[in-house]
Coordinates of C-alpha atoms in Angstrom, one line a residue:
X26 CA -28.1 -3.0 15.8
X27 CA -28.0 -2.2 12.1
X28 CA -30.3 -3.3 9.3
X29 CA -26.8 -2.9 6.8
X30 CA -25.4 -6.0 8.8
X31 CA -24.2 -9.0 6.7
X32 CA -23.2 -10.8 9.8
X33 CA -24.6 -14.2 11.1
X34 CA -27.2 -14.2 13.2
X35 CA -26.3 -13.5 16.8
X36 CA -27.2 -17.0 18.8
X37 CA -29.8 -15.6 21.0
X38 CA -30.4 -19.3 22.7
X39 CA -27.4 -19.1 24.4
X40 CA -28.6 -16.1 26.1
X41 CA -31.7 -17.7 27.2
X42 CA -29.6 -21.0 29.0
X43 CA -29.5 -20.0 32.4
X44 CA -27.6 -16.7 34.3
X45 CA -24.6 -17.8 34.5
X46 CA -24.5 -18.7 30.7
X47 CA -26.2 -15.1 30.3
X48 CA -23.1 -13.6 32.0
X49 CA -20.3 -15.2 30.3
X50 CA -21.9 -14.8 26.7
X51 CA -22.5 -11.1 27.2
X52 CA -19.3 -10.0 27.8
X53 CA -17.9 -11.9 24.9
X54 CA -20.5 -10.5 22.9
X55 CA -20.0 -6.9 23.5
X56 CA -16.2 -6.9 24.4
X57 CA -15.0 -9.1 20.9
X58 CA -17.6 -7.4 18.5
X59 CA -17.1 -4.4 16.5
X60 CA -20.0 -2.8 16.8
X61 CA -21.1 -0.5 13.2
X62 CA -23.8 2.2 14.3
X63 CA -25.3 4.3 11.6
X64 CA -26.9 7.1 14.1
X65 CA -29.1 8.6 11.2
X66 CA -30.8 5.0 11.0
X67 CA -33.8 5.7 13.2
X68 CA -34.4 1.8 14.3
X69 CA -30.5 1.6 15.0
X70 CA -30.4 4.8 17.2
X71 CA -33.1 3.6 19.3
X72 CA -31.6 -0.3 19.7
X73 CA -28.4 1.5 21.0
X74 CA -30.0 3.8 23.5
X75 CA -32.1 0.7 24.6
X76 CA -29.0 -1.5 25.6
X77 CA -28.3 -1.6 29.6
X78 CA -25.3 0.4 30.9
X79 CA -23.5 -2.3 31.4
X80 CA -23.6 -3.7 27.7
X81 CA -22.7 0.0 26.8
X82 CA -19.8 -0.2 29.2
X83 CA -18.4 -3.5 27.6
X84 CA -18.0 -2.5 24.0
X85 CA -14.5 -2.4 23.4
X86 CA -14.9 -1.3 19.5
X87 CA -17.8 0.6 18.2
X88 CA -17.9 2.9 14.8
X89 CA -20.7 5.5 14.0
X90 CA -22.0 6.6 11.1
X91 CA -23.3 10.5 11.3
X92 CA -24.4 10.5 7.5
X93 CA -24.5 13.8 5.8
X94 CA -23.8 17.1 7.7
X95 CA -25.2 20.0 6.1
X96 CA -28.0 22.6 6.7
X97 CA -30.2 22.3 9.4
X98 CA -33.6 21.8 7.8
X99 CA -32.1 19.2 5.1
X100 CA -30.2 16.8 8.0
X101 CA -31.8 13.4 9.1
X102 CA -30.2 13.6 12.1
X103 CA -30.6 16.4 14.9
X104 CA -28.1 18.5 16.6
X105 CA -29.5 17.1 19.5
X106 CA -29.4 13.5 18.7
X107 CA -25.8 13.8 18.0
X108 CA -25.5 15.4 21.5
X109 CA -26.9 12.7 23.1
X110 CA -24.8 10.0 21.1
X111 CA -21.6 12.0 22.6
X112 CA -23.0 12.1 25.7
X113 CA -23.6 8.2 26.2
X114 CA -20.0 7.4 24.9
X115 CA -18.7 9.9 27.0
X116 CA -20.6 8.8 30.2
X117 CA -21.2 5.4 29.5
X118 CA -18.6 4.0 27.8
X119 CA -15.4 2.5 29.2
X120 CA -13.0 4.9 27.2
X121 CA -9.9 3.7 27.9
X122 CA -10.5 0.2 26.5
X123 CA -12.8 1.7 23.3
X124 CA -11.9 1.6 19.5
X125 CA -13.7 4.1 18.8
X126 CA -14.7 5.6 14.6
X127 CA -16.5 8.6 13.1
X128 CA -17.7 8.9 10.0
X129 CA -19.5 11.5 8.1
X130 CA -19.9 13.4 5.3
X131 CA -19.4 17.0 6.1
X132 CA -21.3 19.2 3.3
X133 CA -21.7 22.5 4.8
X134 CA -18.2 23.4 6.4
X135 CA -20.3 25.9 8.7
X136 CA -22.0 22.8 10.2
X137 CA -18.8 21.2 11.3
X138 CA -19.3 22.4 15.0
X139 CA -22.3 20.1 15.4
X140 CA -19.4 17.2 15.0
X141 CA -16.3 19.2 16.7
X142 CA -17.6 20.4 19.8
X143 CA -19.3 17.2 21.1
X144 CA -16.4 15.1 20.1
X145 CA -14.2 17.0 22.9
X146 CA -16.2 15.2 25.0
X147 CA -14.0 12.2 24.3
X148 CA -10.9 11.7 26.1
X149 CA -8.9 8.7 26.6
X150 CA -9.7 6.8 24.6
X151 CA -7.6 3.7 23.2
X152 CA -7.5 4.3 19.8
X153 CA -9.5 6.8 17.6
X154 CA -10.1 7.3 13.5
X155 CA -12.0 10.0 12.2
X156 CA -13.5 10.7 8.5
X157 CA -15.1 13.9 8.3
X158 CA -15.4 13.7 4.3
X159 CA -15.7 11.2 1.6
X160 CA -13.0 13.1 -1.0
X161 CA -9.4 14.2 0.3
X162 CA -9.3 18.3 1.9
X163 CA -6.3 19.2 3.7
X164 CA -8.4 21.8 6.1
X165 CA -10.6 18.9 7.1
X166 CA -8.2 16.3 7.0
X167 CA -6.2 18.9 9.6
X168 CA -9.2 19.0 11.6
X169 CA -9.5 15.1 11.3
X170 CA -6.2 15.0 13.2
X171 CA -6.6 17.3 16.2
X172 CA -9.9 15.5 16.7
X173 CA -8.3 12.2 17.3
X174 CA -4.7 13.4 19.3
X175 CA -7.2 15.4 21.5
X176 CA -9.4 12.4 22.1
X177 CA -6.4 10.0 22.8
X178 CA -4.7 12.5 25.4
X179 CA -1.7 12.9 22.6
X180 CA -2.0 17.2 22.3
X181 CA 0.4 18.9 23.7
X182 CA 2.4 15.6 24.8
X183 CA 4.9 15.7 21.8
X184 CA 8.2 17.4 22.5
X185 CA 11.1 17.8 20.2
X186 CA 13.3 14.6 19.9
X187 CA 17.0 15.2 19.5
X188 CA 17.4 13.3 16.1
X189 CA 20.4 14.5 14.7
X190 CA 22.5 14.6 17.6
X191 CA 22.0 10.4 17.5
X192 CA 25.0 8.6 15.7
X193 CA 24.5 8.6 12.0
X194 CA 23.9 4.4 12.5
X195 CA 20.9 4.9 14.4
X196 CA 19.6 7.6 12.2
X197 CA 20.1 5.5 9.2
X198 CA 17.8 2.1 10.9
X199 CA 15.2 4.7 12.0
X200 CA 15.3 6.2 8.2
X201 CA 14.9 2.3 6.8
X202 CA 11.7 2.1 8.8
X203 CA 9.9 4.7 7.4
X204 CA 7.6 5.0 4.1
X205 CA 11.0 6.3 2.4
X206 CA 11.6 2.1 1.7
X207 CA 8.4 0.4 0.0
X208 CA 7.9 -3.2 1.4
X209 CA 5.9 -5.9 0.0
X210 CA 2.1 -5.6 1.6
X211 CA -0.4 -8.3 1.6
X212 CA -3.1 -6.6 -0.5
X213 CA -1.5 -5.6 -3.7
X214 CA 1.5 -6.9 -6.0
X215 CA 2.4 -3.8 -7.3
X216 CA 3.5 -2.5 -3.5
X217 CA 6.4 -5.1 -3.9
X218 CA 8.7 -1.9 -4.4
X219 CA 8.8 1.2 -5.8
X220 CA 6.5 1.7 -9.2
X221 CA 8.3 4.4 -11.6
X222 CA 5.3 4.4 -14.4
X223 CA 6.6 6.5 -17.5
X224 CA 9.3 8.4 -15.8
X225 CA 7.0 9.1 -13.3
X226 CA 7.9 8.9 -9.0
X227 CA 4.7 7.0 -8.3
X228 CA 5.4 7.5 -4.5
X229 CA 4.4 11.1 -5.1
X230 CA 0.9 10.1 -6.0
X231 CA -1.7 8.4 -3.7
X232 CA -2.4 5.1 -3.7
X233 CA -5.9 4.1 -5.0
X234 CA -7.2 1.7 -2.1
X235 CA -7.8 1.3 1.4
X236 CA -5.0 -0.7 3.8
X237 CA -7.5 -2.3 5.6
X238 CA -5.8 -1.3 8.9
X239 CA -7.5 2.3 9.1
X240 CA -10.0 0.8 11.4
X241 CA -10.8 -1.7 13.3
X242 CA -13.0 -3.5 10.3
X243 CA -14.2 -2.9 6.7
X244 CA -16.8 -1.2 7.3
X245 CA -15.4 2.3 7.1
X246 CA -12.3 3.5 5.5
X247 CA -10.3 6.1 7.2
X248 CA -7.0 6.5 4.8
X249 CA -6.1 10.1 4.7
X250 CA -4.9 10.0 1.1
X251 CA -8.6 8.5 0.0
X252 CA -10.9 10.7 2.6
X253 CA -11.0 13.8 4.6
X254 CA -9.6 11.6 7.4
X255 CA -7.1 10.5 9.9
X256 CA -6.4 7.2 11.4
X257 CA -3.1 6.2 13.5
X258 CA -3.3 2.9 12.5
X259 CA -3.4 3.6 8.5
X260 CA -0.6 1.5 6.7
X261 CA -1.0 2.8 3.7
X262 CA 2.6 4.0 1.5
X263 CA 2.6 7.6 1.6
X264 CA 5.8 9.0 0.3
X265 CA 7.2 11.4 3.2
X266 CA 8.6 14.5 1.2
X267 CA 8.9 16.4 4.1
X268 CA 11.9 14.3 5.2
X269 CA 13.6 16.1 2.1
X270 CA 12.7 19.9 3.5
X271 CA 14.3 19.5 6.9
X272 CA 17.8 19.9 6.3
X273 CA 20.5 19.5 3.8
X274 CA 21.6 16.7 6.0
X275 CA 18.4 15.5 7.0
X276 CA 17.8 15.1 3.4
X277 CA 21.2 13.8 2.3
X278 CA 20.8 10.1 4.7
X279 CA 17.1 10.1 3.7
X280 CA 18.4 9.8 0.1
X281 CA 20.9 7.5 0.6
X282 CA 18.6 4.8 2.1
X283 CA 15.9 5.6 -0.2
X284 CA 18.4 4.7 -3.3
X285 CA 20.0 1.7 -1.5
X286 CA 16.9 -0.3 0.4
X287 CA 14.0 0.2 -2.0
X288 CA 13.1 -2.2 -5.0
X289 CA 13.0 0.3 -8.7
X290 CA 10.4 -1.2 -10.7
X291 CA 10.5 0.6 -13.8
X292 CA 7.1 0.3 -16.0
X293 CA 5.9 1.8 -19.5
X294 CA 7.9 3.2 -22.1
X295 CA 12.2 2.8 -21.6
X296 CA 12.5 6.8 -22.9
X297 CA 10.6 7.6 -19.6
X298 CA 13.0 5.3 -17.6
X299 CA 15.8 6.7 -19.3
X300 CA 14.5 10.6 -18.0
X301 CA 14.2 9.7 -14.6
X302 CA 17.7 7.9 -14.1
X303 CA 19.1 11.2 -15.7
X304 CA 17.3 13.1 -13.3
X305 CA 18.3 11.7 -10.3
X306 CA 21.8 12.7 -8.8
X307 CA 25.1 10.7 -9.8
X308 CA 26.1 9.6 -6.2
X309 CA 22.4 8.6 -5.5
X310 CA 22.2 6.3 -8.8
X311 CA 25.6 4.2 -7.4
X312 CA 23.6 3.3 -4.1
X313 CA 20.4 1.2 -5.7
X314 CA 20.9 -2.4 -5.4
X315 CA 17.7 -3.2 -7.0
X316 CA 15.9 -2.6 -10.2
X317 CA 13.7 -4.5 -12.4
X318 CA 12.1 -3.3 -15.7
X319 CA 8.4 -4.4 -16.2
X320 CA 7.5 -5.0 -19.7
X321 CA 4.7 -5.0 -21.4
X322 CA 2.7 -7.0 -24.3
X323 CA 3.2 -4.0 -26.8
X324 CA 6.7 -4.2 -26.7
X325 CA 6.2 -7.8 -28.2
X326 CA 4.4 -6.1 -31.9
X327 CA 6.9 -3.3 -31.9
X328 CA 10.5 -4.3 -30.4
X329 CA 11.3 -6.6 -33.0
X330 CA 11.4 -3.8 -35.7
X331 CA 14.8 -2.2 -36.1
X332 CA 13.1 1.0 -36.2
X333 CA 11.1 1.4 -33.0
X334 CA 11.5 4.0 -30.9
X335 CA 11.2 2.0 -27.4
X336 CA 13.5 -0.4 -28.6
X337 CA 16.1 2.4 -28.9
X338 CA 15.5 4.0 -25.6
X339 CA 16.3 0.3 -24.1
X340 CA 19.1 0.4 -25.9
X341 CA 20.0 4.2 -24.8
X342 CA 18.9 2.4 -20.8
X343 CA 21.7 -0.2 -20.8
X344 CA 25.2 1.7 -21.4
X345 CA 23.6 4.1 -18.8
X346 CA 23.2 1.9 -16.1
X347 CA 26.7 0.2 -17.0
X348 CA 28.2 4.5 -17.0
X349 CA 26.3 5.3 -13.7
X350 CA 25.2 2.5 -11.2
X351 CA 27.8 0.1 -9.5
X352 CA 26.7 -3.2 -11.3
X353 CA 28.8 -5.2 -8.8
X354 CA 25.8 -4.2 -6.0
X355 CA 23.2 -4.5 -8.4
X356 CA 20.5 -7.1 -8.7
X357 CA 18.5 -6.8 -11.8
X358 CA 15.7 -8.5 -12.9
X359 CA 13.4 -8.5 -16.1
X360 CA 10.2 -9.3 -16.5
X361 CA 7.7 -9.5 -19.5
X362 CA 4.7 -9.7 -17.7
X363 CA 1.6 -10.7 -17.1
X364 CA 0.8 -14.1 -17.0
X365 CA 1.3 -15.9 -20.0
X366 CA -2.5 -16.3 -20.1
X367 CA -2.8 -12.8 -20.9
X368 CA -1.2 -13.3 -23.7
X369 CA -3.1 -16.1 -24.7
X370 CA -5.8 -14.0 -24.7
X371 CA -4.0 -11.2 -26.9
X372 CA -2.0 -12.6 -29.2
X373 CA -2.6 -15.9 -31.8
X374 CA 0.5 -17.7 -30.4
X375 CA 0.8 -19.8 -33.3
X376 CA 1.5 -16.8 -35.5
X377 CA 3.4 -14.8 -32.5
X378 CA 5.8 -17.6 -31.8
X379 CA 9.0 -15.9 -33.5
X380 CA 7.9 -12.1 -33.0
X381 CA 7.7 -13.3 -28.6
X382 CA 11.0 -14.9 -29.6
X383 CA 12.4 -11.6 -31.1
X384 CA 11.4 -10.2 -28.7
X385 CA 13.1 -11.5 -26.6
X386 CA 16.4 -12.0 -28.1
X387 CA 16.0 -7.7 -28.6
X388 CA 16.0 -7.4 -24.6
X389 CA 18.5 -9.3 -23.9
X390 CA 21.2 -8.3 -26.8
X391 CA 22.2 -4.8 -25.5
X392 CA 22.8 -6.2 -22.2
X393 CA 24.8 -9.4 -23.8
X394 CA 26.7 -7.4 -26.1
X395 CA 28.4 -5.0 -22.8
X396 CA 30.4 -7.0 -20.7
X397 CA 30.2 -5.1 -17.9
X398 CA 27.1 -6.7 -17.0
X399 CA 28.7 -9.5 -16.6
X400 CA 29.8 -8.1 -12.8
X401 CA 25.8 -7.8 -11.8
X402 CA 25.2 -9.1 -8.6
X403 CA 22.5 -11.1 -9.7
X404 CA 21.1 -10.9 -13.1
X405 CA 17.2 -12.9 -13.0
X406 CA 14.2 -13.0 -16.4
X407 CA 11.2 -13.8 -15.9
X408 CA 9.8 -14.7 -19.3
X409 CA 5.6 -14.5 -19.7
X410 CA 6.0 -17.4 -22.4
X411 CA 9.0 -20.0 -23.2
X412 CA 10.0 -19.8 -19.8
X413 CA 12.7 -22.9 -20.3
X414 CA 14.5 -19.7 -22.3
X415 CA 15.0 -17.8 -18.9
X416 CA 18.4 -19.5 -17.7
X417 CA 19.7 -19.6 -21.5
X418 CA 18.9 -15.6 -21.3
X419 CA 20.8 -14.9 -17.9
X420 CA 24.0 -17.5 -18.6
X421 CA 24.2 -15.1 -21.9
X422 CA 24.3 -12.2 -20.0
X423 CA 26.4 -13.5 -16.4
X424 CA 28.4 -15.9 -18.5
X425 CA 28.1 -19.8 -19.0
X426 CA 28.6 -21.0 -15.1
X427 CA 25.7 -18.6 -14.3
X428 CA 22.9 -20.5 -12.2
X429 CA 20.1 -17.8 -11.3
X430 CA 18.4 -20.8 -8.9
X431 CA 21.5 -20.8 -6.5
X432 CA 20.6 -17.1 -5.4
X433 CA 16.8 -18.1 -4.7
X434 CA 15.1 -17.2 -8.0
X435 CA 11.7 -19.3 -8.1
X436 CA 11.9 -21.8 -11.1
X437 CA 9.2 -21.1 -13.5
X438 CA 7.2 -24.1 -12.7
X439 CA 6.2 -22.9 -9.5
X440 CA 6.1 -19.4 -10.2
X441 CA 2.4 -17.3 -9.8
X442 CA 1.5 -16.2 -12.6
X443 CA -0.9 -13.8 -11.4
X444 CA 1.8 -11.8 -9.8
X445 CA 4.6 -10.2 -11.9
X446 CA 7.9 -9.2 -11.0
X447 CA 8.2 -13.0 -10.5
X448 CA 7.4 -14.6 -7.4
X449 CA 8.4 -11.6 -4.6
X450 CA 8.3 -14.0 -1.5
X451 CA 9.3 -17.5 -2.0
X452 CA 5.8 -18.3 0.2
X453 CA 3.9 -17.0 -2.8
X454 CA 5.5 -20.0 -4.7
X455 CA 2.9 -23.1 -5.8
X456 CA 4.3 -26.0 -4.1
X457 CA 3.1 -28.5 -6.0
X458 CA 3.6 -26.9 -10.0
X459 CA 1.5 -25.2 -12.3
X460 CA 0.4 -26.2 -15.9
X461 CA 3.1 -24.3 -18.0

């Protein structure tokens, strides 16, 4: 249908068997396929029309591509032809069964209509995404919504729930199953908790990449945050700040569980860690039970020198979190990160043997040196380089009995390098070893 398809060839022989073959094979054709239609693509416009009503009827995912909407004498397609596109799904299609995506660039806001008012033709349909714009805009993005609720029958059916007026236990598990908690996703590491880059809430920003859920294939991305879009089935992290404008109490339990359930991974300079701890309430920094500081290959040149000013801050970091977090709840982890064949490639490791090694040692000390630490609830290092130094670096901190293996910490040997923060899911691990 589409000269864009990297697709295998369709197996038209099986088509040409007999009937009954003919039958079978064209509904699994057109009822497991998603179907990509780029209306503007002359050739591709005319293939759809072409197919029989009943092939129309049987697609159970199809997604269209309007191309650019803008003034009427610079368009390739016609108001007309997008009428008649409307029309057919409308009429033709099998609604309640369709996938159904839009996509198109929308140029000239006063051209939106040619896209709006067809649309309402839709109803019922399964499931609906809609990109009216390749860059994020809140108008169209708004628009984007009531485009898709209208065509899956969902305006006007929302009513106020009674949340409050639950008990404060069922509050709380609904709260843990929202974007307040980061959990680890399949496409990136770094969505293995919650990123705090240079003091900064990286939840308040956007990630940079597509889900992959937004629609029913790759082929278009709907992600609100990346396009002027909406999609139901998005999973991308989006903080929800609007839990924390409903009401003092409202915002009080979403608090707590966003402090107790979610992983802090604190990246980039420790000064910048050491602002955002301060800014965050006292009773909020006893609930986190997780936190693990990300460093990162400069720290290797400059921690070992007395003067530095990161190494400091680390060591401004550590009697805070022994003044203000309850260590006994607290698992902490450190990692040096990346791989250690990153810092094959940075450093002559011949000649950076004892500043690694200094390193090090310049981590670990302040913690060593406060015996409060000694309560954590699990204390685990992950060491880029000399990994056999990890367990001598945690008994030093937990005491001599400490064994970090016991509480499911990944031995180094079948660790991932390519993911920091350790090994997040023990199915990450290498089952048979790595070359260390």
């Amino acid at each position: 249908m589409d000269h864009e398809c990297y697709c295998d060839a369709i197996p038209l022989q099986l088509l040409q068997c007999c009937r009954a073959v003919y039958h079978e094979v064209h509904d699994l054709l057109y009822a497991h396929n998603v179907f990509k239609l780029s209306w503007w693509n002359l050739p591709a416009r005319e293939t759809f029309q072409r197919l029989s009503a009943g092939a129309v009827a049987t697609i159970t995912a199809l997604q269209v591509d309007l191309g650019s909407i803008e003034r009427r004498d610079r368009m390739i397609v016609t108001e007309e032809d997008i009428d008649k596109l409307f029309d057919i799904i409308a009429t033709k299609c099998t609604t309640t069964k369709l996938n159904f995506t839009l996509a198109c660039d929308v140029l000239e806001r006063k051209r939106i209509g040619v896209v709006t008012q067809p649309f309402k033709r839709l109803t019922h349909l399964r499931s609906c995404a809609v990109c009216l714009a390749g860059m994020p805009d809140v108008s169209l993005g708004k628009l984007a919504k009531q485009m898709v609720l209208g065509a899956t029958d969902h305006v006007g059916r929302a009513t106020a729930f009674p949340f409050m007026k639950l008990p404060k236990e069922l509050r709380r598990q609904i709260l843990e199953h929202t974007d307040l908690v980061v959990r680890w996703r399949d496409q990136m590491w770094s969505d293995d908790g919650l990123v705090i880059q240079d003091g900064l809430h990286l939840a308040d920003n956007k990630p940079n990449y597509c889900c992959r859920r937004c629609t029913s294939s790759h082929a278009f991305c709907c992600c609100p945050h990346l396009n002027s879009s909406f999609s139901a089935s998005c999973a991308c992290f989006i903080f929800p700040s609007a839990f924390f404008r409903v009401s003092h109490q409202f915002a009080t339990e979403a608090r707590e569980v966003f402090f107790s359930h979610n992983r802090f991974i604190f990246t980039g300079p420790p000064d910048g860690t050491l602002s955002f701890l301060r800014g965050q309430p006292a009773a909020m920094l006893r609930l986190i039970r997780q936190i693990d500081f990300q460093m990162s290959t400069s720290n290797v040149v400059n921690w070992p020198r007395p003067d530095d000013g990161g190494l400091r801050a680390w060591r401004a970091v550590v009697p805070f979190l022994a003044d203000n977090l309850h260590l006994a709840n607290l698992a902490l982890a450190i990692d040096t990160g990346p791989a250690h064949d990153t810092y094959r490639n940075l450093f002559d490791l011949d000649a950076r043997r004892n500043d690694i090694r200094d390193f090090h040692h310049a981590v670990i000390e302040p913690l060593r040196a406060d015996p409060r630490f000694r309560h954590l609830r699990s204390f685990h290092v992950f060491w880029a380089l000399f990994n056999d130094d990890e367990a001598d670096a945690e008994r030093a901190v937990k005491g001599p009995d400490y064994d970090s293996a016991r509480e499911g910490k990944i031995p180094y040997s079948r660790r991932n390098p390519n993911f920091p923060h350790g090994v997040p899911d023990p199915s990450l691990a290498w089952e048979n070893g790595m070359v260390v």
